[in-house]
N, CA and C atoms as an extended XYZ file, in Angstrom:
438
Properties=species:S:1:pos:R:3:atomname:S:1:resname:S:1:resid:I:1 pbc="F F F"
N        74.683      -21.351       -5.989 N   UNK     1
C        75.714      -22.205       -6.576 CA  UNK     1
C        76.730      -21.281       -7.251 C   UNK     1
N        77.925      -21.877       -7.107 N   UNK     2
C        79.107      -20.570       -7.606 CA  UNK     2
C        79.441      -20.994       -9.346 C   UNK     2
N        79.450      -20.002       -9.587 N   UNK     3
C        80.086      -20.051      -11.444 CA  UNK     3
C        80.871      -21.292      -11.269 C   UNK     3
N        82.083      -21.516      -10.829 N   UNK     4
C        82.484      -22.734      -10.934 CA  UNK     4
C        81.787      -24.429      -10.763 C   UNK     4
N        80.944      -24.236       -9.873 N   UNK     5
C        79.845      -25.648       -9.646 CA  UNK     5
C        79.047      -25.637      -10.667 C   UNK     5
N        78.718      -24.387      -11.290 N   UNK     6
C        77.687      -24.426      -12.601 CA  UNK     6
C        78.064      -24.942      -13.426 C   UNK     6
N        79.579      -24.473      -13.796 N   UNK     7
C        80.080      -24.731      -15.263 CA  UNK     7
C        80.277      -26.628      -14.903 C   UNK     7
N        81.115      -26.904      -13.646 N   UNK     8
C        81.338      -28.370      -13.602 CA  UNK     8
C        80.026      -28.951      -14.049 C   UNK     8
N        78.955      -28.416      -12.992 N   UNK     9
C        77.777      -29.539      -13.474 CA  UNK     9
C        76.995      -29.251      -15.193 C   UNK     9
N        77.438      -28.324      -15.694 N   UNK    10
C        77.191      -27.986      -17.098 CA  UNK    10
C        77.971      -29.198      -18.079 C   UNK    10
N        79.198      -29.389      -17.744 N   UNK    11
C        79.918      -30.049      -18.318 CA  UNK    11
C        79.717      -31.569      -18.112 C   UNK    11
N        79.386      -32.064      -17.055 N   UNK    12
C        78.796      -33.268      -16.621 CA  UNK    12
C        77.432      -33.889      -17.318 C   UNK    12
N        76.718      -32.910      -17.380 N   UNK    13
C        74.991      -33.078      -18.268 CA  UNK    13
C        76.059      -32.817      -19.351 C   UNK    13
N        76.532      -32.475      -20.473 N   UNK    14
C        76.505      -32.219      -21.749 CA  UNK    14
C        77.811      -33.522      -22.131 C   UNK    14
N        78.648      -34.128      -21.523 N   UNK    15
C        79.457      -35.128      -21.107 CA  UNK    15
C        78.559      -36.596      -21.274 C   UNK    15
N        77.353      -36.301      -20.029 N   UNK    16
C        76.412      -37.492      -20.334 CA  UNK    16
C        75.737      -37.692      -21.475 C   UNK    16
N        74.957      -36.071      -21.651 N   UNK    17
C        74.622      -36.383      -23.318 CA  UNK    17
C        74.859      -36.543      -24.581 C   UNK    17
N        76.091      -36.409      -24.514 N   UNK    18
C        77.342      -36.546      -25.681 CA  UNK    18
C        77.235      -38.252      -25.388 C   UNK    18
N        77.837      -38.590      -24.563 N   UNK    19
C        77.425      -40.601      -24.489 CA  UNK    19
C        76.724      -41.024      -25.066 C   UNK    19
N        75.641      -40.669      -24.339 N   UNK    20
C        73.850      -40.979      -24.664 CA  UNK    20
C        73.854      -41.026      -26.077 C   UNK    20
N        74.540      -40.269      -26.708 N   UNK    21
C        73.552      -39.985      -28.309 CA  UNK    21
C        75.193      -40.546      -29.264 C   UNK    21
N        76.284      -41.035      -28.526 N   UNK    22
C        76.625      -41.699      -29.114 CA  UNK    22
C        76.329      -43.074      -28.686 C   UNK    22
N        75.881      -43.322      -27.939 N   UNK    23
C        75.648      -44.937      -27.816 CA  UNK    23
C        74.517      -44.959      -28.737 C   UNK    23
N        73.428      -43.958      -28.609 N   UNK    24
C        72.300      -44.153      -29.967 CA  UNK    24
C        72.999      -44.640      -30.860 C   UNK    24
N        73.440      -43.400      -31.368 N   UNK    25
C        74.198      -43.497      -32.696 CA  UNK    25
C        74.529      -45.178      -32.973 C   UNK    25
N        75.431      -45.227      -32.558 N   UNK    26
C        76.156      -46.910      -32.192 CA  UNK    26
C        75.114      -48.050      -32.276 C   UNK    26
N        74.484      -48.038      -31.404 N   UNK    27
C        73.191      -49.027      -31.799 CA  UNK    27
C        72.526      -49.296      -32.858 C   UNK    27
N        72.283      -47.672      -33.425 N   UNK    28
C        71.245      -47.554      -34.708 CA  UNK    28
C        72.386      -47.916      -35.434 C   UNK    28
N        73.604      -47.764      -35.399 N   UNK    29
C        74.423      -48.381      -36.898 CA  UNK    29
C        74.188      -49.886      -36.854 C   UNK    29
N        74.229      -50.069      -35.622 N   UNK    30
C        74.549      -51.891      -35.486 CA  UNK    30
C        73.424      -52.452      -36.096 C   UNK    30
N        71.905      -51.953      -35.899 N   UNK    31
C        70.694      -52.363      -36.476 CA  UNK    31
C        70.284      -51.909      -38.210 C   UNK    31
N        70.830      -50.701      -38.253 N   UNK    32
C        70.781      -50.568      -39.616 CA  UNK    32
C        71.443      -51.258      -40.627 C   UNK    32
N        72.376      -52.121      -40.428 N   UNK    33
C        73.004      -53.177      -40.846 CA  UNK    33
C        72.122      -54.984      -41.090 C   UNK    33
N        71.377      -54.617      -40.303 N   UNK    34
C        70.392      -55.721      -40.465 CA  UNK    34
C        69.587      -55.409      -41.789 C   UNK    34
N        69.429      -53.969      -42.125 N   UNK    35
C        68.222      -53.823      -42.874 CA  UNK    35
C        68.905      -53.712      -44.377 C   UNK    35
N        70.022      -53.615      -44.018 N   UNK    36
C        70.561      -53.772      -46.246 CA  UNK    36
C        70.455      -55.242      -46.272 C   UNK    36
N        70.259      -55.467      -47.733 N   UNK    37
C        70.286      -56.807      -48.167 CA  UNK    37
C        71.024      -57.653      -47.532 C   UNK    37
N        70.115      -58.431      -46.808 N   UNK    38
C        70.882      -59.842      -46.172 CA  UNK    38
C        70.895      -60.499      -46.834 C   UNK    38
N        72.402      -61.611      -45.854 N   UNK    39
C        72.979      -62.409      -46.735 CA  UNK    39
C        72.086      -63.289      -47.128 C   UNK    39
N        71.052      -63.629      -46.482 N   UNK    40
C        69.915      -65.028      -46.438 CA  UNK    40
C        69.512      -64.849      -47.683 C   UNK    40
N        68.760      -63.508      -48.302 N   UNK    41
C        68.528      -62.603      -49.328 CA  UNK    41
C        69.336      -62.657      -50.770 C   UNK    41
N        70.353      -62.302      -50.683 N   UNK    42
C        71.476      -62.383      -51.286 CA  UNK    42
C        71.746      -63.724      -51.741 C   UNK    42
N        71.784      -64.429      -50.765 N   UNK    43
C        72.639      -66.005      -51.526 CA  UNK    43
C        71.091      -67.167      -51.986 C   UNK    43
N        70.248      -67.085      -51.371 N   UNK    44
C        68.784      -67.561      -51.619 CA  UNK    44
C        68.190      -66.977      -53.208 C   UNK    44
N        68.348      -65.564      -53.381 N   UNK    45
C        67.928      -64.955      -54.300 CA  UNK    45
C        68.191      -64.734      -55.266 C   UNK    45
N        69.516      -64.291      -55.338 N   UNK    46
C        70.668      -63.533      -55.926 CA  UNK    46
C        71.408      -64.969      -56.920 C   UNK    46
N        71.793      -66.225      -56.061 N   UNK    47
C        72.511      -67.328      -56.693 CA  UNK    47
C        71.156      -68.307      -57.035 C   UNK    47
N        71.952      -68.988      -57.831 N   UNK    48
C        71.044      -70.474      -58.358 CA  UNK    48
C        72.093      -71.384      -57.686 C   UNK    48
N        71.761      -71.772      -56.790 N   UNK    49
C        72.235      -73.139      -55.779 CA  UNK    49
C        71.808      -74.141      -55.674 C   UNK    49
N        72.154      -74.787      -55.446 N   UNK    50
C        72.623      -76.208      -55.504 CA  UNK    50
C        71.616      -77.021      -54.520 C   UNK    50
N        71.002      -78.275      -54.685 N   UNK    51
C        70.443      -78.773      -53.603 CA  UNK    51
C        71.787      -78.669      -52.461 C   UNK    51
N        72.829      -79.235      -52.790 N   UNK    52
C        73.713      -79.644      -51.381 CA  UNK    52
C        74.004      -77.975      -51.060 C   UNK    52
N        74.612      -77.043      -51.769 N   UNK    53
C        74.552      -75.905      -51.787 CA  UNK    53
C        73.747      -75.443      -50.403 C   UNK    53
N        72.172      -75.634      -51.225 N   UNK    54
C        71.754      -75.222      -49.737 CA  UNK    54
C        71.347      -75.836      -48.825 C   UNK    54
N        71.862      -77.307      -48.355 N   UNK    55
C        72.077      -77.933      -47.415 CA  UNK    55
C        72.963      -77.245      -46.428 C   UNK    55
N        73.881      -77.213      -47.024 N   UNK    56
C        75.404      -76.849      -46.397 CA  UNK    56
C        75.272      -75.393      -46.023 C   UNK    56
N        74.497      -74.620      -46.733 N   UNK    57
C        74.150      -72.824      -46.013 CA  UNK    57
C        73.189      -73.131      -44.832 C   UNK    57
N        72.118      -73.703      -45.022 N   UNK    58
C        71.075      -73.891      -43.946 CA  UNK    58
C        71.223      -74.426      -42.729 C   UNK    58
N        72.451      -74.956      -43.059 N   UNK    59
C        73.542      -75.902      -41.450 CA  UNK    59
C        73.955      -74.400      -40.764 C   UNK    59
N        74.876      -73.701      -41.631 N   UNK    60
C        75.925      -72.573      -41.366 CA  UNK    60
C        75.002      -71.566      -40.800 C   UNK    60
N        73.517      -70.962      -41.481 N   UNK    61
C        72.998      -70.062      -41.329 CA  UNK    61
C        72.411      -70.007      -40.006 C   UNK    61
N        71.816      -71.885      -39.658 N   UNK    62
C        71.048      -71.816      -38.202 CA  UNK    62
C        72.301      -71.780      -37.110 C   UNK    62
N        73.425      -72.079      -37.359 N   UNK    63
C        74.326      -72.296      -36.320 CA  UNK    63
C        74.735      -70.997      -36.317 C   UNK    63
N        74.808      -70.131      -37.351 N   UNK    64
C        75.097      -68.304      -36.813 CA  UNK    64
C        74.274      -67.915      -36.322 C   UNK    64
N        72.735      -68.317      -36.762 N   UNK    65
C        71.907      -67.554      -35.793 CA  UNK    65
C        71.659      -67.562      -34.350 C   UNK    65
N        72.005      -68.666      -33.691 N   UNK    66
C        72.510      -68.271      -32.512 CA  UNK    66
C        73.618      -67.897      -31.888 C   UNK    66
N        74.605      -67.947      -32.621 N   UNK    67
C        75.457      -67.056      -32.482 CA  UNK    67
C        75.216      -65.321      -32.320 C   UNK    67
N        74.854      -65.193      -33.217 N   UNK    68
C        74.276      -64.116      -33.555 CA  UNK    68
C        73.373      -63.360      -32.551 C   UNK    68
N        72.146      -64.431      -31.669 N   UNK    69
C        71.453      -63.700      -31.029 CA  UNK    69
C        72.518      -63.629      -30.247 C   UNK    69
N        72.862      -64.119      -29.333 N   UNK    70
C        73.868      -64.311      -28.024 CA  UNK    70
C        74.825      -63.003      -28.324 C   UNK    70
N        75.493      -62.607      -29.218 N   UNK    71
C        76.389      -61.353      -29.534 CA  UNK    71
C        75.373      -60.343      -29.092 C   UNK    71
N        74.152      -59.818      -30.236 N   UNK    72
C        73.623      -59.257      -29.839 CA  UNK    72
C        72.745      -58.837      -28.369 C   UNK    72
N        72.531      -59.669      -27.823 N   UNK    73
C        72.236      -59.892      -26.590 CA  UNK    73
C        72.982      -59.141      -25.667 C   UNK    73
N        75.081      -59.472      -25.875 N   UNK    74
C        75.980      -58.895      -25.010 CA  UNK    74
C        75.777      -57.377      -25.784 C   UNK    74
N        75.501      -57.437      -26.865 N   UNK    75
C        75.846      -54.934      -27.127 CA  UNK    75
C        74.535      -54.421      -26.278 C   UNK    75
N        73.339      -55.571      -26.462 N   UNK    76
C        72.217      -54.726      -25.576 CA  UNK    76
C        72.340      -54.958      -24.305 C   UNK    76
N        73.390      -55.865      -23.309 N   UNK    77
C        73.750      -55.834      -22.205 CA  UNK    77
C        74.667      -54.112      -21.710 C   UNK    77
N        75.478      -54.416      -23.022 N   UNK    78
C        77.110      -53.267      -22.356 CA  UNK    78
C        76.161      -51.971      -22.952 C   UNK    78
N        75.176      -52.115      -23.450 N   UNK    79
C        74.359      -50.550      -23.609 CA  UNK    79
C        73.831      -50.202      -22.457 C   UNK    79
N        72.962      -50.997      -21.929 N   UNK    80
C        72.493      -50.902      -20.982 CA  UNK    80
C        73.325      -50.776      -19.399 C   UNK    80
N        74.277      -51.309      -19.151 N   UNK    81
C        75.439      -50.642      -18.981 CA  UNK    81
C        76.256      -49.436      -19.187 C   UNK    81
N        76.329      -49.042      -20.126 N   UNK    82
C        76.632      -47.938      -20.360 CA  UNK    82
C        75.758      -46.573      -19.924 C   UNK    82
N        74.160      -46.884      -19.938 N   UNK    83
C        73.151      -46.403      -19.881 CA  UNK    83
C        73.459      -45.817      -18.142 C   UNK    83
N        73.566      -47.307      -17.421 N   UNK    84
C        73.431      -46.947      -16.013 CA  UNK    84
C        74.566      -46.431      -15.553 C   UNK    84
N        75.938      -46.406      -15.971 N   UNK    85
C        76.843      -45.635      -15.814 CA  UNK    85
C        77.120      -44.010      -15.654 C   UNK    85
N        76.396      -43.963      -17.110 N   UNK    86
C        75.837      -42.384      -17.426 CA  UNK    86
C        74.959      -41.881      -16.114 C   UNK    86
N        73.939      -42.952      -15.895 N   UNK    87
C        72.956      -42.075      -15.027 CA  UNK    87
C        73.667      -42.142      -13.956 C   UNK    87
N        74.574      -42.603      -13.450 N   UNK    88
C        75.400      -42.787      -11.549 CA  UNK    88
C        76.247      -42.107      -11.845 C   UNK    88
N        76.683      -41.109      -12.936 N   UNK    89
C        77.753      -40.572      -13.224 CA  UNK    89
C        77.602      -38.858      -13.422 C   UNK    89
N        78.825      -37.999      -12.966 N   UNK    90
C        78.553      -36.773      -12.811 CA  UNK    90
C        79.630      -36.150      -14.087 C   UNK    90
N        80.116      -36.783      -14.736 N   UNK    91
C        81.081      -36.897      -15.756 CA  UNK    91
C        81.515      -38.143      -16.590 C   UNK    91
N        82.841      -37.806      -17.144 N   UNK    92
C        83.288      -39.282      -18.079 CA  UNK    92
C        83.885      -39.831      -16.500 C   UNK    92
N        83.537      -40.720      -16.058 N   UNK    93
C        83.950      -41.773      -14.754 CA  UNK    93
C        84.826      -42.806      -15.003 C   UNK    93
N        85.549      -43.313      -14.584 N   UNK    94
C        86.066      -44.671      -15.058 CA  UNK    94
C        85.211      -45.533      -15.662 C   UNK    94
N        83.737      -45.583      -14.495 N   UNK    95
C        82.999      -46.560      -14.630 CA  UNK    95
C        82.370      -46.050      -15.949 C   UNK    95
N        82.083      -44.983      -16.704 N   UNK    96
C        81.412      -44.677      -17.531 CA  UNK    96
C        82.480      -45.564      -19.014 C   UNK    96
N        83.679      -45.520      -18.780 N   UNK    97
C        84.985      -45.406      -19.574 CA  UNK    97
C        85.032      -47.166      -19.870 C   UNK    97
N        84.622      -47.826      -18.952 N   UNK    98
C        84.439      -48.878      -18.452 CA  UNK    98
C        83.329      -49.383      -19.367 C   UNK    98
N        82.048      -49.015      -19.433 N   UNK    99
C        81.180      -49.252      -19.889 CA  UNK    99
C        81.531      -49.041      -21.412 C   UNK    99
N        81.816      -47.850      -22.098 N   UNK   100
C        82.002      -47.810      -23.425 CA  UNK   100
C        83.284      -48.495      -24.001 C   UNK   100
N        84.155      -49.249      -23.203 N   UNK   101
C        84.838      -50.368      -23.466 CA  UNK   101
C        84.325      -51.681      -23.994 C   UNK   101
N        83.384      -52.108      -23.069 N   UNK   102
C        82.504      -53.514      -23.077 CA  UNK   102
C        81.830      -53.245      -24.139 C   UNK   102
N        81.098      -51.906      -24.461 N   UNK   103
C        80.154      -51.470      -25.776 CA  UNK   103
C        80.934      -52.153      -26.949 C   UNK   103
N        81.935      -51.400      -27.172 N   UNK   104
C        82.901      -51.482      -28.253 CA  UNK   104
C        83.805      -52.811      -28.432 C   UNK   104
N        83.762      -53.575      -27.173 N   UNK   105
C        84.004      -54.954      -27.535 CA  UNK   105
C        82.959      -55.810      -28.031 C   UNK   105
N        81.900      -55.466      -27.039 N   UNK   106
C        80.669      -56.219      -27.587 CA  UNK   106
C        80.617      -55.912      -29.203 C   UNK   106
N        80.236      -54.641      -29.428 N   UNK   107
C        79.918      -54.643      -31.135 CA  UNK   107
C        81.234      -55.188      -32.289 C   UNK   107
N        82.568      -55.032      -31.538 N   UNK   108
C        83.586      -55.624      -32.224 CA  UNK   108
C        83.410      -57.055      -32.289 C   UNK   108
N        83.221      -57.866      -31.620 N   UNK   109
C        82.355      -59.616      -31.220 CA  UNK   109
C        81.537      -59.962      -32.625 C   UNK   109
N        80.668      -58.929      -32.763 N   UNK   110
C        79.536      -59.142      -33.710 CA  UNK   110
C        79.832      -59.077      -34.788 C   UNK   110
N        80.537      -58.040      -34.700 N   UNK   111
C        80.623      -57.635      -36.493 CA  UNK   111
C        81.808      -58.673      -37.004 C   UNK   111
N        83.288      -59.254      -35.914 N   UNK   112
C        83.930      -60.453      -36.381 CA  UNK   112
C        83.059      -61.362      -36.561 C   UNK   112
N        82.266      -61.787      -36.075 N   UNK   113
C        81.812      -63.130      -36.073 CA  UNK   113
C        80.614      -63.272      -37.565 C   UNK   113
N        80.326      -61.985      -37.898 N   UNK   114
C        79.283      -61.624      -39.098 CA  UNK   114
C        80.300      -61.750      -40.546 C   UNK   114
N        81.472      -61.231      -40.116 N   UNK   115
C        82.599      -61.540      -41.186 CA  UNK   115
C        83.255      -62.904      -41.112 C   UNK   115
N        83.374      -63.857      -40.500 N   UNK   116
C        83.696      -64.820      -40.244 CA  UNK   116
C        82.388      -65.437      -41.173 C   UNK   116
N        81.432      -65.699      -40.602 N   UNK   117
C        80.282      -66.085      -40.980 CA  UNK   117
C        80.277      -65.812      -42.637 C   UNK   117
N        79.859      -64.599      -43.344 N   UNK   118
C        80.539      -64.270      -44.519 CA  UNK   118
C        81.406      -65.336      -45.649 C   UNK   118
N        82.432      -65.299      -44.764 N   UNK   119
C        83.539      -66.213      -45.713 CA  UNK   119
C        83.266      -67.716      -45.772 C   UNK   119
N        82.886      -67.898      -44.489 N   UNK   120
C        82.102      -69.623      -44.614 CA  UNK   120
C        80.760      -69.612      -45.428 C   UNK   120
N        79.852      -68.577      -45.631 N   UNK   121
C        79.029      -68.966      -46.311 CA  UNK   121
C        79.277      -69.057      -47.981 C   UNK   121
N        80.374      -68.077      -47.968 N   UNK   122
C        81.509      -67.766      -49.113 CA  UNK   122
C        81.936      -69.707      -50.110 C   UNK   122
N        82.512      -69.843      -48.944 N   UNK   123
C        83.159      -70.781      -49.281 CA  UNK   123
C        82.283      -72.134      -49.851 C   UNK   123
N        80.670      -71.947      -49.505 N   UNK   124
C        80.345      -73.357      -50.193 CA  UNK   124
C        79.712      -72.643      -51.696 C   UNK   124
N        80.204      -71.499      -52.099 N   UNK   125
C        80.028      -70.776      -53.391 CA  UNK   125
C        80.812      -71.336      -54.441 C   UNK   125
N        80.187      -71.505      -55.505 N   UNK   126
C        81.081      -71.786      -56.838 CA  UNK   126
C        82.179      -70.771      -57.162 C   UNK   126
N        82.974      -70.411      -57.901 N   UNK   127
C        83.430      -68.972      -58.327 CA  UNK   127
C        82.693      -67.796      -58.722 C   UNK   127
N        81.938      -68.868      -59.689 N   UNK   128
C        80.773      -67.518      -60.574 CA  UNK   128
C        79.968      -67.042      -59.229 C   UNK   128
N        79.604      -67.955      -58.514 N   UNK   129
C        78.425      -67.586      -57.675 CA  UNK   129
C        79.149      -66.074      -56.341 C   UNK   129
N        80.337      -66.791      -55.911 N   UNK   130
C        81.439      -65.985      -54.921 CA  UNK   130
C        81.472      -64.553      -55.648 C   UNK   130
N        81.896      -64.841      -57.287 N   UNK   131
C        81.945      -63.041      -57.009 CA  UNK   131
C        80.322      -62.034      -57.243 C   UNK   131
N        79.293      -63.189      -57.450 N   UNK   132
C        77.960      -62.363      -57.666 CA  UNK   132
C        77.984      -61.330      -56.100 C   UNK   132
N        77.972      -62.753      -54.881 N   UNK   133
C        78.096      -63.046      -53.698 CA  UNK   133
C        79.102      -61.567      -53.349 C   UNK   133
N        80.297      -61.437      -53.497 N   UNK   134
C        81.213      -60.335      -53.088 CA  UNK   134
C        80.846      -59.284      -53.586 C   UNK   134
N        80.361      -58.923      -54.795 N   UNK   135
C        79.756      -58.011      -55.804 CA  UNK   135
C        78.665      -57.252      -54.581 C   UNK   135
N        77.605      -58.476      -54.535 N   UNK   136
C        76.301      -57.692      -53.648 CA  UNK   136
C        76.922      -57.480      -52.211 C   UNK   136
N        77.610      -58.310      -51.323 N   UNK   137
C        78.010      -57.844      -49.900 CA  UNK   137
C        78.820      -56.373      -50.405 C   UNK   137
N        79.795      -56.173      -51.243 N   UNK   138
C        80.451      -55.142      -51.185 CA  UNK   138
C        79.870      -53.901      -51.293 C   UNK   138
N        78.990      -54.113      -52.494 N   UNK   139
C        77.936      -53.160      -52.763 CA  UNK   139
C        77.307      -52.779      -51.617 C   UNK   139
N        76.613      -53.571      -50.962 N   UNK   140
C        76.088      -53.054      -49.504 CA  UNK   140
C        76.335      -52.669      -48.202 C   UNK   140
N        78.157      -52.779      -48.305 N   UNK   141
C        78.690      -52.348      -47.555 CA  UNK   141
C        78.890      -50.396      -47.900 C   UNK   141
N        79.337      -50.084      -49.234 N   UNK   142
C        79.622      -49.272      -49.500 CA  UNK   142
C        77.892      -47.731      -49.951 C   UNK   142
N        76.962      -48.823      -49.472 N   UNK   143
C        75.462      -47.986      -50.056 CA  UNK   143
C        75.379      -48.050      -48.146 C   UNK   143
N        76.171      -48.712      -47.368 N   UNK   144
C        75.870      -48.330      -45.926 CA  UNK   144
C        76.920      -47.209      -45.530 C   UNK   144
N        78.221      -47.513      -46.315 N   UNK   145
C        79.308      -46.073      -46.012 CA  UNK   145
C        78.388      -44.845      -46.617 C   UNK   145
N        77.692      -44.636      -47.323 N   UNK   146
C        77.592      -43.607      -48.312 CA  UNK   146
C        76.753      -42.630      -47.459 C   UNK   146
C-alpha cells in the first residue's frame, strides 16, 4: 500500500472515530440530564401544592411523557444511524453528514419540547412557588454546565 493510501485510510479510521466518540459524548449528555434533579422531584418535593395544583401537573406530566419517549426514541434512531453511516463509510460522507444532521435535530426536538414542557409546568405555579421552581431548574442547569 503506498504512503498516500495509508495516510487516506489513516484519516478515514480517525474521522470515524472522532464521530463515534462524539456521538457518545452526545448521548451521554442527553442522558445525564435525566439524572439532575427532575422536574417530577423538584415540583412534588421542593413545592407545597395544591390538590388542583397537582391535578393539573399530573395531566401535563403523563402527556409529556409520551412525548418524551417518542423524542427519545427518534435520537436513539438518528444514533443508530449515524452508527451505520460511520461503519459504510471511509470518511466524513454525505451520508455520514446526513446522519449527524438528523442526530442534532433529533436532540434539538427534545430538549425544545423539555423547555416547552418546563414553562407549562411553570405556569400552574403560584409566584412564590415559580421562583423556588426557576431557582432549582436554574441551579441544575448550571451544576450540569459546571
Amino acid at each position: 500500500m503506498s504512503p498516500g493510501w495509508k495516510s487516506l485510510a489513516l484519516t478515514a479510521l480517525l474521522a470515524a472515530m472522532a464521530s463515534g466518540v462524539g456521538t457518545w459524548a452526545s448521548t451521554a449528555w442527553v442522558m445525564k440530564q435525566r439524572e439532575t434533579p427532575s422536574l417530577h422531584h423538584i415540583v412534588h418535593e421542593e413545592l407545597d401544592l395544591s390538590a388542583a395544583q397537582e391535578a393539573r401537573l399530573e395531566s401535563i406530566e403523563t402527556r409529556f411523557a409520551t412525548r418524551r419517549t417518542s423524542l427519545e426514541a427518534e435520537v436513539r434512531t438518528a444514533n443508530r444511524e449515524l452508527a451505520d453511516a460511520i461503519a459504510a463509510s471511509e470518511g466524513d460522507s454525505p451520508q455520514v453528514q446526513a446522519a449527524v444532521d438528523h442526530f442534532h435535530v433529533a436532540m434539538g426536538d427534545l430538549q425544545k419540547a423539555t423547555i416547552a414542557h418546563v414553562f407549562e409546568m411553570r405556569a400552574v405555579l403560584t409566584p412564590a412557588q415559580a421562583r423556588t421552581f426557576d431557582s432549582q431548574v436554574v441551579g441544575a442547569l448550571l451544576q450540569e454546565a459546571g
